[in-house]
Amino acid sequence: MFFRFRSAGHALAAPGTGRASRWTRLRPALGFIAVALVALVGLDRLAVYGAERLALARVHGEGVFAADLRVAALRAEIEKQRTLPVVLAQDPDVHAALDHGDAASIQALDNKLRALATATRTGVIYLLDPHGLCISASNAGTPMSFVGSDYSFRPYFVRAMAEGAAEHFAFGTVSLHPGLYLTRRVDGPDGPLGVLVVKAEFDEMENDWRRLPLPAPTFVTDNHSIVLITSEPAWRFRALGPLAPAEKAALRNSLQFGEAPLDPLPLQPGPEGADTVRTTLPGARTAQTFVETEAAVPTTGWTLHVLSPTAPALALAATATRSLALLLGVVGFGTAGLVLTRRHQLKGEKARGAAARRELEERVATRTAELQDANEQLRAEMAERRRARIALEVLQDELAQASKLAVLGQIAASIAHEVNQPLAAIRVFADNAGTFLDQHQPDAARANLTTIAALTERIGTITQELRAFARKRARDVGPVEVEAAINGALLLMGYRLRQQDISLSVKVNPPELQVRADRARLEQVFVNLLQNAAEALTGQPHGNIHISAGRVGGDVRIVVADDGAGLPAEVMEALFLPFTTTKPNGLGLGLVICQDIIREFGGAITVENDHGARFTLTLPEAR
Ligand code: ADP
């Protein structure tokens, strides 16, 4: 209640603090989300970058593989074409045509060359005479026929005539079609007869390159970096890079590439590193990035280039990686979030637990302090009670003593009589002893002296008893013979009873019966009871007092009964209360002290009227 009141007051005093504390609570969570987002984006970028690198490497590998395959195919095609001029240079028909030049042999050779060109899928096969004039050709009789054309300016003719063989890629001046010219000098016994030319064309190969399911622009460049064979016809005879003006002029003059301007290819360096290039393919609207792979074409001095597009692989890699990164990120950060939330919760629970523990400890401390206080109080009360009890005991002792002294006062006279009697007897016996001595009767005198000794012993016993009764003794409980205690009391009370002519009977059965008590105190009880009985019998002729003791159950029961008037009803009601008395000089303490003493021995005292007063003491037996 106190706390709720305080927090309400708090809210009233500062309305902004609720929002502030919510902000304080939210801040770590928002911070975590911000960090997670940044990390997620970073992770995504990193993963995509890695995946792109991998994809590019894969594309590059595939490019290398494709380039190798294409080089092998290209080389096989060139090798196949190369055998033709070698074989044909030995051919008798070729020799015949060169030797005779008659129409029939020319015709026959034309047919042979045509059949051969068709069978080997060669562009054109033709024969030049020693002056470079075409005398027979596989395309003879067609509109494109080479027959009659002069090829003396062609480097492949000049070099073949000079060196025996030549290879030259060029743009055909008649066919207007590029091809690789493979030439072989035909020698006769008297020297060169002419030159055989095989023009290999690569249209089909270019078509194959174009037709592949995933088109990768492919082209072959020569030692000047001029594109010779290409899947992109528009790129033919363009240079890989800008040519030096002199080189360009020389090439143009040679007409090797016809009128081609020999401009550089439209290739830009790609954004993904040295191996990549960027270009807009002829007929395409947007630029694309490619991984460029090169492979040398053996025996030619050419280089084959494959441009493998990167976009599909990159898109696939990016999508796959992004999904994976997102998944990992979500799972990772989700887990981290869960862990953090759980940690936060645990922290909260721990704090709450600690607060609860503190509260409990405080409560325990408060309760302990209260208990200690209560303990202290209890101890103080106990000490107080002990003091009170001791004071009471002292008081009781003093009361008992007072009561005893009062009794002593009353029995003093009877004691004097008790002592006077033997004293008088001693006197008589002493006088008689003297007389006996005068009469020389020593035996009689001795007998008197013996009697005197016995009488003094009796006086001694009485005075001793009196002293014992009067003495304030320490409480000392032990076995006490019932009969001895009764006799002790009678020593003090005997005279009085005899004086009042009260007859007394004492029956203790068995005579050696013992109780657990203190002899002097028990005697005090008997003296009190006998005193009261004697007083009750005052004025009554032939009074009787009966004392009997015996075992009842495990206890000893002692009855002191008289045949007086008994106890008045009003006394009966308040008998064991102090100061209850019917006597003019009574203290009303005797019975109270008797009850105290008997209780102290673990016993009880009761009273009833039965032909007089009848007091019953019950005490534990001492065995
Ligand atoms: P006190 O003798 O000083 O009066 P007690 O306590 O000894 O005090 O006795 C209380 C009263 O009980 C006596 O005054 C008397 O009236 C009554 N009482 C005691 N013993 C007897 C008895 N044996 N017979 C009749 N009355 C008795």
XYZ file of C-alpha atoms and ligand atoms in Angstrom:
650
model
C 0.000 0.000 0.000
C 2.764 2.317 0.942
C 4.623 1.580 -2.274
C 1.560 2.008 -4.455
C 0.888 5.369 -2.853
C 4.473 6.395 -3.422
C 4.532 5.378 -7.077
C 1.256 7.234 -7.717
C 2.725 10.340 -6.131
C 5.785 9.901 -8.227
C 3.750 9.742 -11.441
C 1.857 12.888 -10.476
C 5.045 14.739 -9.682
C 6.802 13.849 -12.949
C 4.503 12.742 -15.796
C 7.427 12.384 -18.208
C 9.230 9.747 -16.199
C 6.846 6.910 -17.291
C 7.705 7.535 -20.947
C 11.358 7.927 -20.006
C 11.419 4.616 -18.152
C 9.636 2.915 -21.062
C 12.320 4.383 -23.312
C 15.004 3.126 -20.933
C 13.443 -0.305 -21.123
C 13.047 -0.197 -24.930
C 16.464 1.264 -25.643
C 18.440 -2.029 -25.371
C 15.869 -3.813 -27.572
C 15.932 -1.055 -30.234
C 19.723 -1.023 -30.073
C 19.758 -4.770 -30.600
C 17.366 -4.509 -33.567
C 19.481 -1.723 -35.139
C 22.684 -3.710 -34.669
C 20.944 -6.842 -35.985
C 19.714 -4.976 -39.094
C 23.127 -3.486 -39.815
C 24.741 -6.878 -39.219
C 22.078 -8.552 -41.402
C 22.740 -6.133 -44.273
C 26.504 -6.536 -43.771
C 26.148 -10.311 -43.678
C 24.029 -10.186 -46.819
C 26.562 -7.984 -48.638
C 29.413 -10.212 -47.539
C 27.597 -13.395 -48.543
C 26.578 -11.948 -51.913
C 30.121 -10.718 -52.525
C 31.529 -14.157 -51.688
C 28.907 -15.909 -53.787
C 29.611 -13.563 -56.729
C 33.322 -14.321 -56.469
C 32.521 -18.019 -56.488
C 30.072 -17.660 -59.371
C 32.611 -15.652 -61.404
C 35.248 -18.303 -60.732
C 32.791 -20.946 -61.889
C 31.902 -18.941 -65.006
C 35.596 -18.513 -65.669
C 36.162 -22.245 -65.303
C 33.309 -22.967 -67.683
C 34.765 -20.365 -70.091
C 38.143 -22.078 -70.017
C 36.468 -25.409 -70.680
C 34.391 -23.967 -73.543
C 37.451 -22.263 -75.038
C 39.466 -25.483 -74.909
C 36.625 -27.397 -76.593
C 36.293 -24.798 -79.319
C 40.022 -24.611 -79.894
C 40.096 -28.397 -80.278
C 37.235 -28.308 -82.809
C 38.809 -25.400 -84.702
C 42.156 -27.105 -84.776
C 40.648 -30.364 -86.024
C 38.927 -28.452 -88.817
C 42.138 -26.628 -89.828
C 44.200 -29.841 -89.705
C 41.638 -31.577 -91.882
C 41.778 -28.759 -94.447
C 45.571 -28.689 -94.313
C 45.881 -32.226 -95.619
C 43.974 -31.348 -98.790
C 46.611 -29.195 -100.570
C 49.334 -31.631 -99.535
C 47.494 -34.541 -101.083
C 46.244 -32.606 -104.134
C 49.737 -31.270 -104.916
C 50.630 -34.889 -105.734
C 47.448 -35.532 -107.676
C 48.064 -36.601 -111.334
C 44.986 -34.653 -112.514
C 46.440 -31.493 -111.048
C 49.732 -32.178 -112.746
C 47.970 -32.987 -116.021
C 45.988 -29.754 -115.926
C 49.132 -27.771 -115.257
C 51.179 -29.692 -117.849
C 48.681 -29.667 -120.738
C 46.081 -27.090 -119.872
C 43.617 -28.696 -122.326
C 39.942 -28.233 -121.784
C 39.303 -31.879 -121.038
C 41.860 -32.176 -118.266
C 40.730 -28.781 -116.859
C 37.134 -29.948 -116.964
C 38.054 -33.195 -115.273
C 39.946 -31.367 -112.554
C 37.089 -28.875 -112.042
C 34.752 -31.810 -111.413
C 37.200 -33.484 -109.090
C 37.756 -30.323 -107.075
C 34.011 -29.681 -106.811
C 33.364 -33.212 -105.560
C 36.208 -32.941 -103.104
C 35.106 -29.529 -101.808
C 31.569 -30.805 -101.265
C 32.793 -33.952 -99.557
C 35.204 -32.150 -97.258
C 32.934 -29.122 -96.808
C 35.708 -26.893 -97.892
C 34.962 -23.376 -99.106
C 36.756 -23.430 -102.463
C 39.604 -25.455 -103.954
C 41.392 -23.960 -106.937
C 44.568 -24.199 -108.933
C 46.800 -21.282 -109.964
C 49.324 -21.421 -112.770
C 52.895 -20.173 -112.120
C 51.716 -16.602 -112.882
C 48.992 -16.635 -110.325
C 46.142 -17.101 -112.803
C 43.344 -19.466 -111.736
C 42.989 -22.281 -114.254
C 40.666 -24.646 -112.416
C 38.334 -24.277 -109.424
C 35.679 -26.167 -107.477
C 33.318 -23.267 -108.180
C 34.038 -23.219 -111.922
C 30.920 -22.606 -113.919
C 29.180 -20.724 -111.071
C 28.644 -16.963 -110.997
C 31.298 -16.836 -108.321
C 33.831 -18.815 -110.384
C 37.457 -17.986 -109.658
C 38.653 -19.294 -113.024
C 40.456 -16.604 -114.930
C 41.084 -14.431 -111.859
C 44.608 -13.229 -111.151
C 45.855 -13.976 -107.622
C 49.502 -13.151 -108.248
C 49.332 -10.288 -105.723
C 48.076 -12.517 -102.957
C 50.726 -13.152 -100.318
C 49.699 -16.844 -100.081
C 50.644 -17.254 -103.784
C 53.883 -15.310 -103.540
C 54.974 -17.139 -100.369
C 53.981 -20.567 -101.726
C 55.917 -20.001 -104.903
C 58.891 -18.922 -102.874
C 58.654 -21.262 -99.860
C 56.548 -24.187 -101.080
C 53.591 -23.587 -98.791
C 51.671 -20.738 -97.141
C 48.653 -20.037 -94.907
C 46.847 -16.757 -95.000
C 43.506 -15.580 -93.614
C 41.938 -12.956 -95.800
C 38.828 -11.439 -97.190
C 38.073 -12.934 -100.571
C 38.225 -10.307 -103.314
C 35.985 -12.276 -105.636
C 33.780 -14.158 -103.176
C 33.725 -11.216 -100.722
C 33.827 -13.929 -98.068
C 36.627 -14.381 -95.573
C 38.538 -17.614 -95.218
C 41.806 -19.294 -94.442
C 43.829 -19.803 -97.613
C 46.008 -22.900 -97.415
C 48.403 -23.088 -100.396
C 50.902 -25.619 -101.694
C 53.321 -25.268 -104.568
C 52.987 -27.980 -107.249
C 56.433 -28.846 -108.456
C 57.345 -30.510 -111.770
C 60.622 -31.972 -112.868
C 61.666 -28.575 -114.275
C 60.532 -26.427 -111.408
C 57.291 -25.013 -110.008
C 54.191 -25.754 -112.083
C 51.739 -23.750 -110.113
C 50.050 -23.381 -106.681
C 47.106 -25.306 -105.261
C 44.836 -23.283 -102.990
C 42.279 -24.580 -100.443
C 40.102 -21.874 -98.973
C 38.747 -23.084 -95.644
C 35.637 -21.266 -94.497
C 34.299 -21.301 -90.910
C 30.649 -20.295 -91.412
C 29.329 -23.550 -89.994
C 31.545 -23.314 -86.950
C 30.420 -19.729 -86.409
C 26.800 -20.907 -86.696
C 27.501 -23.660 -84.170
C 28.934 -21.108 -81.725
C 25.867 -18.942 -82.159
C 23.468 -21.834 -81.777
C 24.705 -23.026 -78.403
C 21.960 -23.046 -75.739
C 23.713 -20.478 -73.602
C 25.291 -18.218 -76.175
C 28.805 -17.158 -75.333
C 30.160 -14.805 -77.976
C 33.290 -16.471 -79.375
C 35.882 -15.064 -81.715
C 39.376 -15.784 -82.982
C 42.013 -13.085 -83.371
C 45.263 -13.223 -85.342
C 48.691 -11.985 -84.287
C 47.583 -8.393 -85.070
C 44.612 -8.876 -82.712
C 42.236 -8.617 -85.665
C 39.074 -10.700 -85.356
C 39.044 -13.402 -88.060
C 36.357 -15.894 -87.133
C 33.470 -14.790 -84.943
C 30.034 -15.747 -83.762
C 29.171 -12.021 -84.018
C 29.557 -11.165 -87.734
C 29.582 -7.436 -86.964
C 32.828 -7.880 -85.000
C 34.755 -9.396 -87.939
C 37.945 -7.591 -88.842
C 37.754 -5.347 -85.824
C 40.763 -5.045 -83.567
C 40.912 -6.049 -79.882
C 42.424 -2.631 -79.124
C 43.281 0.472 -81.127
C 45.945 -0.258 -83.783
C 48.949 1.952 -84.352
C 48.233 4.146 -87.456
C 51.180 2.700 -89.447
C 50.149 -0.888 -88.743
C 46.580 -0.042 -89.654
C 47.665 1.596 -92.963
C 49.864 -1.376 -93.896
C 47.030 -3.851 -93.205
C 44.563 -1.796 -95.227
C 46.943 -1.534 -98.140
C 47.429 -5.300 -98.168
C 43.665 -5.665 -98.686
C 43.945 -8.700 -96.431
C 40.762 -7.560 -94.729
C 39.291 -5.772 -97.740
C 37.955 -2.339 -96.986
C 37.324 -3.088 -93.271
C 38.063 -0.008 -91.122
C 39.808 -2.157 -88.449
C 38.128 -0.263 -85.606
C 38.484 -1.522 -82.049
C 35.894 -3.946 -80.678
C 33.247 -2.246 -78.472
C 34.544 -3.936 -75.294
C 34.823 -1.993 -72.022
C 36.604 -3.285 -68.903
C 34.002 -5.035 -66.752
C 33.091 -3.953 -63.212
C 34.015 -7.315 -61.688
C 37.758 -7.293 -62.309
C 40.420 -7.836 -64.922
C 38.874 -10.929 -66.517
C 35.555 -9.249 -67.155
C 34.448 -7.072 -70.049
C 31.276 -5.170 -70.658
C 29.612 -4.750 -74.060
C 26.308 -4.363 -75.796
C 25.998 -7.300 -78.177
C 24.975 -6.443 -81.739
C 21.178 -6.415 -81.812
C 20.914 -6.215 -78.004
C 19.599 -3.151 -76.218
C 21.460 -3.318 -72.924
C 25.073 -3.851 -72.035
C 26.127 -7.137 -70.473
C 29.140 -8.238 -68.479
C 31.177 -11.241 -69.592
C 34.105 -13.198 -68.253
C 36.663 -13.284 -71.050
C 38.710 -16.460 -71.465
C 41.431 -16.865 -74.017
C 43.096 -19.943 -75.451
C 45.840 -20.118 -78.050
C 45.001 -22.051 -81.230
C 48.134 -24.170 -81.761
C 49.930 -24.089 -85.117
C 48.170 -20.900 -86.169
C 49.355 -18.020 -83.972
C 45.686 -17.260 -83.366
C 43.893 -16.756 -80.088
C 40.363 -17.916 -79.386
C 38.263 -15.716 -77.084
C 35.108 -16.823 -75.270
C 32.908 -14.226 -73.589
C 30.800 -16.016 -70.958
C 27.900 -13.927 -69.634
C 27.996 -13.418 -65.868
C 24.435 -12.223 -65.288
C 22.623 -15.586 -65.008
C 25.217 -17.104 -62.690
C 25.440 -13.937 -60.581
C 21.669 -13.622 -60.313
C 21.350 -17.256 -59.273
C 24.218 -16.990 -56.779
C 22.891 -13.738 -55.351
C 19.382 -15.112 -54.972
C 20.532 -18.368 -53.419
C 23.019 -16.677 -51.138
C 20.692 -13.891 -50.161
C 18.044 -16.454 -49.240
C 20.598 -18.456 -47.303
C 22.050 -15.369 -45.645
C 18.574 -14.140 -44.815
C 17.653 -17.532 -43.405
C 20.878 -17.766 -41.430
C 20.534 -14.159 -40.331
C 16.941 -14.602 -39.270
C 17.722 -17.866 -37.499
C 20.926 -16.456 -35.984
C 19.512 -13.138 -34.883
C 16.266 -14.785 -33.886
C 18.237 -17.129 -31.669
C 20.368 -14.250 -30.403
C 17.212 -12.241 -29.787
C 15.668 -15.147 -27.919
C 18.850 -15.627 -25.905
C 19.020 -11.911 -25.108
C 15.342 -11.784 -24.190
C 15.745 -14.838 -21.994
C 18.831 -13.286 -20.417
C 16.918 -10.102 -19.831
C 14.086 -12.090 -18.279
C 16.519 -14.038 -16.133
C 18.122 -10.774 -15.022
C 14.692 -9.466 -14.115
C 13.814 -12.665 -12.295
C 17.137 -12.567 -10.476
C 16.564 -8.963 -9.447
C 13.044 -9.805 -8.300
C 14.376 -12.891 -6.487
C 17.061 -10.769 -4.801
C 14.470 -8.161 -3.783
C 12.182 -10.871 -2.410
C 15.108 -12.432 -0.576
C 16.088 -9.065 0.863
C 12.528 -8.468 1.984
C 12.415 -11.930 3.535
C 15.732 -11.360 5.253
C 14.494 -8.024 6.582
C 11.327 -9.686 7.815
C 13.340 -12.488 9.397
C 15.629 -9.911 11.021
C 12.640 -7.937 12.340
C 10.964 -11.108 13.589
C 14.237 -12.274 15.168
C 14.600 -8.939 16.911
C 10.994 -9.185 18.122
C 11.592 -12.722 19.329
C 14.774 -11.623 21.051
C 12.845 -8.814 22.745
C 10.145 -11.270 23.760
C 12.835 -13.628 25.003
C 14.449 -10.874 26.997
C 11.082 -9.973 28.470
C 10.377 -13.601 29.274
C 13.767 -13.958 30.903
C 13.181 -10.790 32.887
C 9.748 -12.093 33.927
C 11.252 -15.430 34.893
C 13.922 -13.695 36.948
C 11.212 -11.548 38.519
C 9.175 -14.655 39.347
C 12.199 -16.393 40.755
C 12.852 -13.365 42.925
C 9.202 -13.335 43.929
C 9.300 -17.046 44.701
C 12.437 -16.646 46.756
C 10.824 -13.705 48.527
C 7.715 -15.823 49.087
C 9.784 -18.691 50.386
C 11.588 -16.325 52.704
C 8.232 -14.946 53.767
C 6.842 -18.448 54.246
C 9.886 -19.410 56.259
C 9.444 -16.344 58.336
C 5.732 -17.034 58.740
C 6.491 -20.606 59.720
C 9.006 -19.334 62.196
C 6.521 -16.817 63.553
C 3.895 -19.517 63.841
C 6.422 -21.765 65.602
C 7.326 -19.052 68.024
C 3.644 -18.477 68.686
C 3.221 -22.194 69.359
C 6.361 -22.107 71.511
C 4.859 -19.344 73.592
C 1.801 -21.477 74.092
C 3.689 -24.642 74.907
C 6.324 -22.903 77.045
C 4.261 -23.452 80.187
C 3.746 -27.106 79.450
C 7.464 -27.453 78.726
C 8.261 -25.832 82.066
C 6.015 -28.408 83.701
C 7.536 -31.171 81.671
C 10.965 -30.131 82.920
C 9.882 -29.179 86.457
C 8.586 -32.644 87.203
C 11.921 -34.468 86.659
C 13.719 -31.560 88.294
C 11.583 -31.973 91.456
C 12.115 -35.722 91.289
C 15.900 -35.190 90.924
C 15.852 -33.055 94.035
C 13.999 -35.690 96.038
C 16.275 -38.457 94.713
C 19.383 -36.367 95.477
C 18.198 -35.659 99.031
C 17.426 -39.340 99.520
C 20.826 -40.301 98.112
C 22.531 -38.074 100.739
C 20.433 -39.690 103.457
C 21.360 -43.138 102.148
C 25.064 -42.182 102.213
C 24.709 -40.953 105.829
C 23.141 -44.279 106.677
C 25.975 -46.107 104.912
C 23.670 -47.567 102.328
C 25.802 -46.914 99.269
C 23.844 -49.280 96.990
C 20.580 -47.437 97.610
C 22.397 -44.124 97.110
C 23.819 -45.442 93.790
C 20.362 -46.550 92.673
C 19.085 -43.017 93.347
C 21.972 -41.508 91.394
C 21.198 -43.808 88.452
C 17.571 -42.610 88.508
C 18.812 -39.002 88.655
C 20.971 -39.638 85.571
C 17.958 -41.098 83.722
C 15.863 -38.053 84.680
C 18.468 -35.575 83.434
C 18.545 -37.524 80.195
C 14.817 -36.990 79.852
C 15.179 -33.280 80.511
C 17.974 -33.163 77.929
C 15.731 -34.844 75.363
C 12.933 -32.326 75.989
C 15.172 -29.282 75.753
C 16.853 -30.733 72.681
C 13.455 -31.202 71.051
C 12.502 -27.691 71.987
C 15.689 -26.352 70.482
C 15.174 -28.350 67.324
C 11.588 -27.074 67.028
C 12.573 -23.484 67.504
C 15.533 -23.634 65.109
C 15.011 -22.281 61.613
C 16.274 -25.221 59.597
C 17.343 -25.620 56.019
C 14.882 -27.510 53.815
C 16.193 -31.064 53.806
C 13.886 -33.815 52.547
C 14.695 -37.475 53.236
C 13.295 -40.614 54.918
C 11.653 -39.849 58.253
C 10.151 -42.455 60.606
C 6.517 -41.517 61.171
C 6.468 -42.837 64.735
C 9.635 -40.903 65.711
C 8.165 -37.653 64.368
C 4.902 -38.233 66.294
C 6.862 -38.984 69.496
C 8.952 -35.828 68.992
C 5.757 -33.758 68.802
C 4.325 -35.506 71.847
C 7.437 -34.624 73.841
C 6.422 -30.996 73.378
C 2.675 -31.506 73.721
C 2.495 -34.392 76.229
C 2.138 -32.275 79.323
C -0.684 -30.232 77.899
C -2.648 -33.275 76.846
C -2.206 -34.902 80.232
C -3.233 -31.656 81.887
C -6.449 -31.560 79.904
C -7.053 -35.217 80.682
C -7.053 -36.035 76.993
C -6.445 -39.635 76.207
C -4.212 -40.247 73.187
C -3.863 -43.342 71.037
C -1.112 -43.749 68.440
C -1.161 -46.630 65.934
C 1.592 -46.811 63.315
C 1.439 -49.873 61.103
C 4.052 -51.047 60.380
C 5.942 -49.286 63.188
C 9.012 -48.703 60.963
C 6.898 -46.857 58.345
C 8.861 -44.028 56.729
C 7.822 -41.044 54.619
C 9.843 -38.665 52.460
C 9.897 -35.473 54.562
C 11.943 -33.257 56.843
C 11.757 -34.415 60.463
C 11.521 -30.960 62.103
C 8.870 -29.704 59.700
C 6.794 -32.857 59.933
C 6.961 -32.521 63.727
C 5.821 -28.927 63.346
C 2.754 -30.179 61.450
C 1.955 -32.717 64.211
C 2.495 -30.102 66.933
C 0.097 -27.764 65.091
C -2.563 -30.414 64.644
C -2.264 -31.603 68.295
C -2.325 -28.010 69.473
C -5.549 -27.324 67.516
C -7.091 -30.583 68.769
C -6.202 -29.782 72.365
C -7.724 -26.356 71.932
C -10.871 -27.846 70.397
C -11.153 -30.185 73.407
C -10.675 -27.431 75.948
C -13.447 -27.586 78.546
C -14.532 -30.987 77.400
C -14.073 -33.752 79.986
C -12.300 -36.896 78.718
C -11.336 -35.760 75.269
C -9.793 -38.235 72.820
C -7.189 -37.867 70.147
C -6.478 -40.735 67.726
C -3.385 -40.815 65.568
C -3.076 -43.625 63.040
C -0.686 -44.197 60.132
C -0.586 -46.893 57.450
C -0.027 -47.631 53.781
C -2.796 -46.799 51.319
C -1.904 -47.493 47.673
C 1.717 -46.458 47.215
C 1.404 -43.671 49.809
C 1.339 -43.291 53.545
C -1.841 -41.982 55.139
C -1.697 -40.378 58.590
C -4.940 -39.432 60.345
C -5.149 -37.065 63.330
C -8.704 -37.078 64.700
C -10.293 -35.666 67.824
C -13.778 -35.897 69.237
C -14.258 -32.216 69.724
C -16.976 -30.030 68.192
C -15.408 -30.175 64.716
C -14.834 -27.234 62.421
C -17.456 -24.549 62.032
C -18.935 -24.335 58.528
C -17.525 -20.837 57.833
C -14.050 -22.020 58.808
C -14.422 -25.130 56.644
C -14.992 -22.920 53.583
C -11.848 -20.839 54.030
C -9.802 -23.250 56.061
C -6.480 -23.120 54.233
C -6.612 -19.380 53.638
C -4.325 -17.289 55.841
C -5.778 -15.527 58.869
C -8.804 -17.767 59.129
C -9.295 -18.187 62.840
C -12.014 -18.445 65.429
C -9.672 -17.865 68.360
C -9.335 -14.527 70.081
C -5.525 -14.762 70.048
C -5.218 -16.943 66.932
C -3.119 -16.015 63.931
C -4.995 -18.184 61.419
C -1.656 -19.337 59.927
C -1.159 -22.802 61.436
C -3.116 -24.824 58.883
C -1.842 -22.703 55.956
C 1.740 -23.518 56.983
C 0.842 -27.199 57.507
C -0.565 -27.382 53.962
C 2.535 -25.678 52.540
C 4.874 -28.097 54.326
C 2.928 -31.196 53.289
C 2.738 -29.990 49.668
C 6.447 -29.349 49.703
C 6.955 -33.047 50.544
C 4.747 -33.925 47.534
C 1.731 -34.736 49.708
C -1.706 -33.331 50.547
C -3.744 -32.445 53.614
C -7.543 -32.713 53.837
C -10.037 -32.214 56.642
C -13.522 -33.417 57.444
C -15.909 -33.420 60.393
C -16.468 -36.924 61.749
C -17.375 -36.948 65.500
C -14.982 -34.045 65.671
C -12.283 -32.813 63.364
C -10.420 -35.391 61.286
C -7.262 -34.284 59.455
C -5.723 -36.667 56.877
C -2.143 -36.308 55.637
C -1.123 -38.208 52.485
C 2.649 -38.450 51.954
C 4.928 -40.403 49.637
C 6.458 -43.401 51.337
C 10.240 -43.588 51.619
C 11.578 -47.096 50.971
P -5.340 -20.622 64.713
O -5.118 -21.876 65.490
O -4.304 -19.591 64.915
O -6.729 -20.148 64.704
P -5.194 -22.478 62.544
O -4.970 -22.258 61.105
O -4.360 -23.457 63.219
O -5.083 -21.048 63.197
O -6.713 -22.863 62.722
C -7.740 -22.161 62.094
C -9.087 -22.414 62.681
O -9.538 -23.740 62.335
C -9.128 -22.363 64.088
O -9.337 -21.031 64.563
C -10.334 -23.253 64.427
O -11.523 -22.523 64.360
C -10.326 -24.238 63.361
N -9.768 -25.533 63.835
C -8.526 -25.999 63.630
N -8.360 -27.232 64.147
C -9.547 -27.559 64.702
C -10.042 -28.714 65.405
N -9.259 -29.808 65.649
N -11.341 -28.741 65.843
C -12.132 -27.639 65.590
N -11.721 -26.522 64.947
C -10.444 -26.477 64.490
